[in-house]
Tab-separated table of C-alpha atoms in Angstrom:
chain	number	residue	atom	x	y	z
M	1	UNK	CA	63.334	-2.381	-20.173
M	2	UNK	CA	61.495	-5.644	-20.613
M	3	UNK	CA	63.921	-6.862	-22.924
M	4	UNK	CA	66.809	-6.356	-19.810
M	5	UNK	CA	65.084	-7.193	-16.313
M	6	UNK	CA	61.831	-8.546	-17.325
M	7	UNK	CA	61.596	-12.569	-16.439
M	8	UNK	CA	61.288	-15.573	-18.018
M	9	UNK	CA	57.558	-16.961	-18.535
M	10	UNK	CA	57.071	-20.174	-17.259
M	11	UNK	CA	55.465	-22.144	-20.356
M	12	UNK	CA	52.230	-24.253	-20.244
M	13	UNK	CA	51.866	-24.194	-24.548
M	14	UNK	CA	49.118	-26.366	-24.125
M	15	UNK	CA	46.776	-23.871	-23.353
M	16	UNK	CA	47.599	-20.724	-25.061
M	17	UNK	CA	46.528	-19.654	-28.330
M	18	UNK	CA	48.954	-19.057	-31.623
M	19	UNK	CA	48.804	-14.886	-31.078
M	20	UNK	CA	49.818	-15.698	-26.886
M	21	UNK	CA	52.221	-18.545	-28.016
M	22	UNK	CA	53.935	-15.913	-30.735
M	23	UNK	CA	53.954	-12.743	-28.397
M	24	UNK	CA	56.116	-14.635	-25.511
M	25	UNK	CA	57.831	-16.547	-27.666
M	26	UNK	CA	59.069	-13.061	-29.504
M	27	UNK	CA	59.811	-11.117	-25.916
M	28	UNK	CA	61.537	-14.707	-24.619
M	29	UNK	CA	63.684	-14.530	-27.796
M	30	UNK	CA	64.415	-10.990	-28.125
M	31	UNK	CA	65.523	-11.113	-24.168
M	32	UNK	CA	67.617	-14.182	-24.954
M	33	UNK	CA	69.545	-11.904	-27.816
M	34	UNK	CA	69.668	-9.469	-25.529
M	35	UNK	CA	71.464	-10.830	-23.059
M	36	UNK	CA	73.666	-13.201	-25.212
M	37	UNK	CA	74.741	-10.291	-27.022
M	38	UNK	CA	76.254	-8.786	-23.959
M	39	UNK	CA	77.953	-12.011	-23.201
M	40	UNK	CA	79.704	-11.893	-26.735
M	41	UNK	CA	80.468	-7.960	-26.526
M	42	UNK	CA	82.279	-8.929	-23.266
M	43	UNK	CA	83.765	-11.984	-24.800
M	44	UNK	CA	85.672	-9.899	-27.789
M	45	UNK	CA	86.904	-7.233	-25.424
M	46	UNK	CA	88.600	-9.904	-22.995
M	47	UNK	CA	89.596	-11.568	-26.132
M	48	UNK	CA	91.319	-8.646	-27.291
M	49	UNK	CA	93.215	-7.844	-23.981
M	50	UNK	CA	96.041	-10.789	-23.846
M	51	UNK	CA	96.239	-11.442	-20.251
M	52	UNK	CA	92.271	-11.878	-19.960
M	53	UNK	CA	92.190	-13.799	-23.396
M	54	UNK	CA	95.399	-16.205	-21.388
M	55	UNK	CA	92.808	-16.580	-18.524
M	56	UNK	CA	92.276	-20.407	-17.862
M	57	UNK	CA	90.037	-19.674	-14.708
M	58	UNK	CA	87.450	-18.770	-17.001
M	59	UNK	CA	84.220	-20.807	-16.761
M	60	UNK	CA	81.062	-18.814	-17.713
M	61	UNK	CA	78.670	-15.466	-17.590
M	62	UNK	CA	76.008	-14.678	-15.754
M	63	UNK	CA	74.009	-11.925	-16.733
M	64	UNK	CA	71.514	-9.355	-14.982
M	65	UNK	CA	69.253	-6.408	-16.031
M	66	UNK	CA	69.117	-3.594	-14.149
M	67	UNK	CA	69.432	0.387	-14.379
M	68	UNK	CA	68.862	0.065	-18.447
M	69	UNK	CA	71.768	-2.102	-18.596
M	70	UNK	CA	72.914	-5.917	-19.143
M	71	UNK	CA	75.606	-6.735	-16.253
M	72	UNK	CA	77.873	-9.346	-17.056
M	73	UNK	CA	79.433	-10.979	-14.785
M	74	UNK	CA	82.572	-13.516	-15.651
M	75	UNK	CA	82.486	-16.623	-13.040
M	76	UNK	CA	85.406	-19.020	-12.596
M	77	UNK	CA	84.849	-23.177	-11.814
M	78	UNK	CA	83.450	-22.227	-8.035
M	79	UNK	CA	81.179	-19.535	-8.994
M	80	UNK	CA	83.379	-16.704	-8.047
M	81	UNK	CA	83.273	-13.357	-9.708
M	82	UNK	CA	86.826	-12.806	-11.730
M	83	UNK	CA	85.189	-9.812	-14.218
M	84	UNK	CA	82.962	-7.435	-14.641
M	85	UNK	CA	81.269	-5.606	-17.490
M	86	UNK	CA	78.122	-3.372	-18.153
M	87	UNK	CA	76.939	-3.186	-21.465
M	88	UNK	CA	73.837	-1.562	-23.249
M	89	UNK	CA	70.870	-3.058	-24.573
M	90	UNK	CA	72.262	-2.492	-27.679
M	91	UNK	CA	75.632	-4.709	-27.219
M	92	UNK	CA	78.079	-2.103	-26.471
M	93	UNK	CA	80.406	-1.705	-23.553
M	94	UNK	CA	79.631	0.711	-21.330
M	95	UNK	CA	82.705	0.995	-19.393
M	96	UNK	CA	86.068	-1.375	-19.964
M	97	UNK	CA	85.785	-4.794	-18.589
M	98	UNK	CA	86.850	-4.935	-14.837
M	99	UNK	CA	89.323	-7.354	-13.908
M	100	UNK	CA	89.300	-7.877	-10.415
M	101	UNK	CA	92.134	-8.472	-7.993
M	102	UNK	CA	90.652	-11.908	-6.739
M	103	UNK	CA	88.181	-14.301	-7.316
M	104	UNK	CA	84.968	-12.569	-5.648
M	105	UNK	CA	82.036	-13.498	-3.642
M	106	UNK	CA	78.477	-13.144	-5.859
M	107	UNK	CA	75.592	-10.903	-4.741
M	108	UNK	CA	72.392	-13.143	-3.418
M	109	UNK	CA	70.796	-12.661	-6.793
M	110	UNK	CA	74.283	-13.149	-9.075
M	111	UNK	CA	74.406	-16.569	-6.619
M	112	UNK	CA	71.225	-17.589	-7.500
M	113	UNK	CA	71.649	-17.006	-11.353
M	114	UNK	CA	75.228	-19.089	-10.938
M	115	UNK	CA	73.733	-22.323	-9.261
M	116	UNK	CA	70.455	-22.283	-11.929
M	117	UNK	CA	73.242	-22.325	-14.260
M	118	UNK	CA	75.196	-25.289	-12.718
M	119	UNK	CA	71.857	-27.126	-11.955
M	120	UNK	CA	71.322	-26.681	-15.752
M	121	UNK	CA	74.774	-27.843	-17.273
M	122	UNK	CA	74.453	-30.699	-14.694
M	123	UNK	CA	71.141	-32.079	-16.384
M	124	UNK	CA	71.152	-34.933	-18.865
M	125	UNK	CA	69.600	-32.994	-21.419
M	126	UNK	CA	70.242	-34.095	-25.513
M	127	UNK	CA	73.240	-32.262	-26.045
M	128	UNK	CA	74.904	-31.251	-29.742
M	129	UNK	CA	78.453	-30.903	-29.422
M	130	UNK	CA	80.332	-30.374	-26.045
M	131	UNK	CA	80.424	-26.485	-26.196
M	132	UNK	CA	77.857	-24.561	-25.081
M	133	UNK	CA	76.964	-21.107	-23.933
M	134	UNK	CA	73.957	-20.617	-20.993
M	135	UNK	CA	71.119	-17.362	-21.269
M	136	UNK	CA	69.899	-17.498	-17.577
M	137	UNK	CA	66.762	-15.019	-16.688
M	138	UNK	CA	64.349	-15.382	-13.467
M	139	UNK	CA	61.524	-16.820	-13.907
M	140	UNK	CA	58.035	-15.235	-13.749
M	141	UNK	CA	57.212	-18.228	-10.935
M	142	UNK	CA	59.394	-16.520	-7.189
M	143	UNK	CA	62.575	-18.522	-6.767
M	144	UNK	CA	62.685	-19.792	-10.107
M	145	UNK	CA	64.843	-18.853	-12.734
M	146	UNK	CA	64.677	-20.247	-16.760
M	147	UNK	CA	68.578	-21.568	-18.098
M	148	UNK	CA	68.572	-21.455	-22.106
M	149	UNK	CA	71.089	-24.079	-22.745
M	150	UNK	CA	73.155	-22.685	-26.730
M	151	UNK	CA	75.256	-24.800	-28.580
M	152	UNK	CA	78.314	-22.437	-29.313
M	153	UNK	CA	78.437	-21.063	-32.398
M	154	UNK	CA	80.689	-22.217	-35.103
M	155	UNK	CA	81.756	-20.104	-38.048
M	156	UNK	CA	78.778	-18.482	-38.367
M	157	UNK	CA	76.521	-21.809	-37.917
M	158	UNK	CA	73.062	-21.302	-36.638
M	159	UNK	CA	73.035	-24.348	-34.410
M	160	UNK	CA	69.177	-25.137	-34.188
M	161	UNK	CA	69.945	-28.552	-32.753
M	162	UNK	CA	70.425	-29.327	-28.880
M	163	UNK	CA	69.165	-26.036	-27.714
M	164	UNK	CA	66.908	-26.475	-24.777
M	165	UNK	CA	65.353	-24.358	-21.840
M	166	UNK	CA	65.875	-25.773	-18.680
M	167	UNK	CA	63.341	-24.255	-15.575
M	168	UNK	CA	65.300	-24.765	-11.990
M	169	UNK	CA	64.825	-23.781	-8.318
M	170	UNK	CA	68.109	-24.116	-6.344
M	171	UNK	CA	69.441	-27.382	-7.543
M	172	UNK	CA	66.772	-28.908	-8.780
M	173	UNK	CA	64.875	-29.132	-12.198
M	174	UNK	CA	61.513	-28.315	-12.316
M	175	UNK	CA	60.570	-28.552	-16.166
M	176	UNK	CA	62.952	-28.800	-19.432
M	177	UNK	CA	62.477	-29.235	-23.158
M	178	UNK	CA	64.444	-29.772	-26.074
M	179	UNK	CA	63.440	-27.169	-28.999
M	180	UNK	CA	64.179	-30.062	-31.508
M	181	UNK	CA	64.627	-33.987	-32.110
M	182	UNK	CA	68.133	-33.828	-33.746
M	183	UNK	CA	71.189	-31.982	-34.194
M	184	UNK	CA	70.551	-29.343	-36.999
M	185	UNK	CA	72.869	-27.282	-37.874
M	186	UNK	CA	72.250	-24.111	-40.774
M	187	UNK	CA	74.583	-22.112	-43.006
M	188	UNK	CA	72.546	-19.956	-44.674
M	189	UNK	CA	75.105	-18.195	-48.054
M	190	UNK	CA	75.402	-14.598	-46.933
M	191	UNK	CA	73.636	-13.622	-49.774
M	192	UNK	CA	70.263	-15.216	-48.906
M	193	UNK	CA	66.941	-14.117	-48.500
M	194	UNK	CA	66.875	-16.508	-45.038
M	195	UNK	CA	66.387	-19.374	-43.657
M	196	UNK	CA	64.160	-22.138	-43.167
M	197	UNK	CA	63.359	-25.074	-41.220
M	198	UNK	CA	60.538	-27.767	-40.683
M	199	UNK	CA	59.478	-27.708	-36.639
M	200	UNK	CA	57.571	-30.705	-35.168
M	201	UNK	CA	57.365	-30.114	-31.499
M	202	UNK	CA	54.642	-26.900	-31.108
M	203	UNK	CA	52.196	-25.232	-33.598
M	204	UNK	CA	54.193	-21.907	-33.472
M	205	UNK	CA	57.839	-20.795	-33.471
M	206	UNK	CA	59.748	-21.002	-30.748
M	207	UNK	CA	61.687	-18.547	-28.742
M	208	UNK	CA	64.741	-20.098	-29.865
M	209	UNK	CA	63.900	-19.500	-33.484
M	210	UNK	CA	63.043	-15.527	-32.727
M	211	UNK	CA	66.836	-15.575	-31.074
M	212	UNK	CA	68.284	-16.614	-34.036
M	213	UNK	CA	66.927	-15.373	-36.217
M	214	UNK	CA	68.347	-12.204	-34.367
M	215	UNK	CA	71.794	-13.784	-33.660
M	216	UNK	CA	71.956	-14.296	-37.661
M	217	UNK	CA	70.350	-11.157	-38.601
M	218	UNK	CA	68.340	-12.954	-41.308
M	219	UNK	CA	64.582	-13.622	-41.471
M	220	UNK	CA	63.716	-17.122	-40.500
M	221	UNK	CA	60.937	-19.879	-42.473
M	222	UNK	CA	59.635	-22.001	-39.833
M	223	UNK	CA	57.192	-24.594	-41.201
M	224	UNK	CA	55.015	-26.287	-38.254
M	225	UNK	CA	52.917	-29.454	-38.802
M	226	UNK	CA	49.607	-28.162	-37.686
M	227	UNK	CA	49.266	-24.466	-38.744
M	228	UNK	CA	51.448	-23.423	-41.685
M	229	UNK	CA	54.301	-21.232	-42.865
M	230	UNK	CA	55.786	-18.485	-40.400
M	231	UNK	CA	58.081	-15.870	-40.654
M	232	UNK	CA	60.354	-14.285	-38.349
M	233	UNK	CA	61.897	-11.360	-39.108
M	234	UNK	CA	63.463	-8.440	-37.045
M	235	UNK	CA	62.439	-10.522	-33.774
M	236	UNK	CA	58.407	-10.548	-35.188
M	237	UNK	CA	56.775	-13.418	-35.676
M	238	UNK	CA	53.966	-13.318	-38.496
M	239	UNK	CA	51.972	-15.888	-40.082
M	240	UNK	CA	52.754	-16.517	-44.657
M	241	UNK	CA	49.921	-16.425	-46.344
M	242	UNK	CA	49.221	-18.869	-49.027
């Protein structure tokens, strides 16, 4: 249930040790896959109905966790409700997605969830690319939530580079960071072991790294500055061993 409703941990890494920094960084990142996964599930089912896949309304999802589910919700440009979906923690429909018969008004917490995602696309952020897909949970602090700001995937490219978390309350921005300094972009053959990458920014892996590590089903290297060689493998963060 965690992994569904449970929020968003407002970060202070400065103050945590390695085993704290890896444990929220693994339940951020799992929750992040989570809840992106629903997205997708809903995005192939309206892809394969030709009227919803003609849509042009079509803006964004929100997503909440309730009742052991992930609800989806489809919003248009004005934050209005045009479909509905619940899926399982596991990525699979529960129910066809709902089309409904006009643009709808958002529950108080769907609302809130929209604007934290429009106060996030809205910041000035380092962007990769022009696509990009939002993860938006609350926030363990009342009233705020945490945005997770995805470049789209791209033929099976792990896009590392211009992801960033982005903390809001209503409209404003209350704390942001990028999870790296350039646009990286892996393609892993589908025959490797897994991937790896060198991470400046923190002396642990990120939550970002758990999630895709997840999104590409492969373990993940990630080599920090200051304390060595981790692994990341079935959304579990472990230190190599020399």
């Amino acid at each position: 249930m965690l992994l569904i409703a449970g929020p968003a941990l407002a970060r202070d890494d400065s103050t945590i040790s390695d085993a704290d920094a890896n444990a929220t960084a693994e339940v951020s990142g799992r929750t992040i896959h989570t809840h992106y996964r629903a997205i997708e599930a809903v995005r192939a089912a309206m892809a394969a109905d030709p009227a919803m896949r003609a849509d042009d309304r079509v803006a964004g999802e929100i997503t909440l966790g309730y009742g052991g589910q992930i609800h989806v919700t489809v919003l248009d440009d004005a934050s209005a409700a045009l479909y509905r979906a619940p899926v399982s923690a596991e990525g699979v429909l529960n129910a066809p997605v709902e089309a409904l018969p006009e643009p709808a008004k958002l529950s108080p917490n769907e609302r809130a969830a929209a604007q934290a995602r429009t106060t996030a696309l809205g910041f000035e952020s380092p962007r990769c690319g022009e696509a990009y897909d939002t993860v938006v949970l609350p926030s363990s602090v009342e009233a705020q939530w945490v945005v997770f700001l995805i470049p789209r995937p791209s033929k099976g490219l792990v896009r590392l580079g211009g992801s960033n978390r982005v903390e809001t309350e209503g409209d404003v921005v209350t704390a942001w960071r990028p999870y790296t300094r350039s646009c990286i972009d892996l393609n892993p053959a589908p025959d490797s072991v897994g991937m790896i990458v060198t991470h400046l920014l923190d002396p642990t892996p990120t939550e970002i790294h758990v999630f895709w590590s997840l999104w590409k089903s492969k373990p993940f290297y990630v080599s920090t500055m200051e304390n060595g060689l981790w692994k990341i493998e079935d959304g579990r963060i472990s230190a190599v061993e020399d």
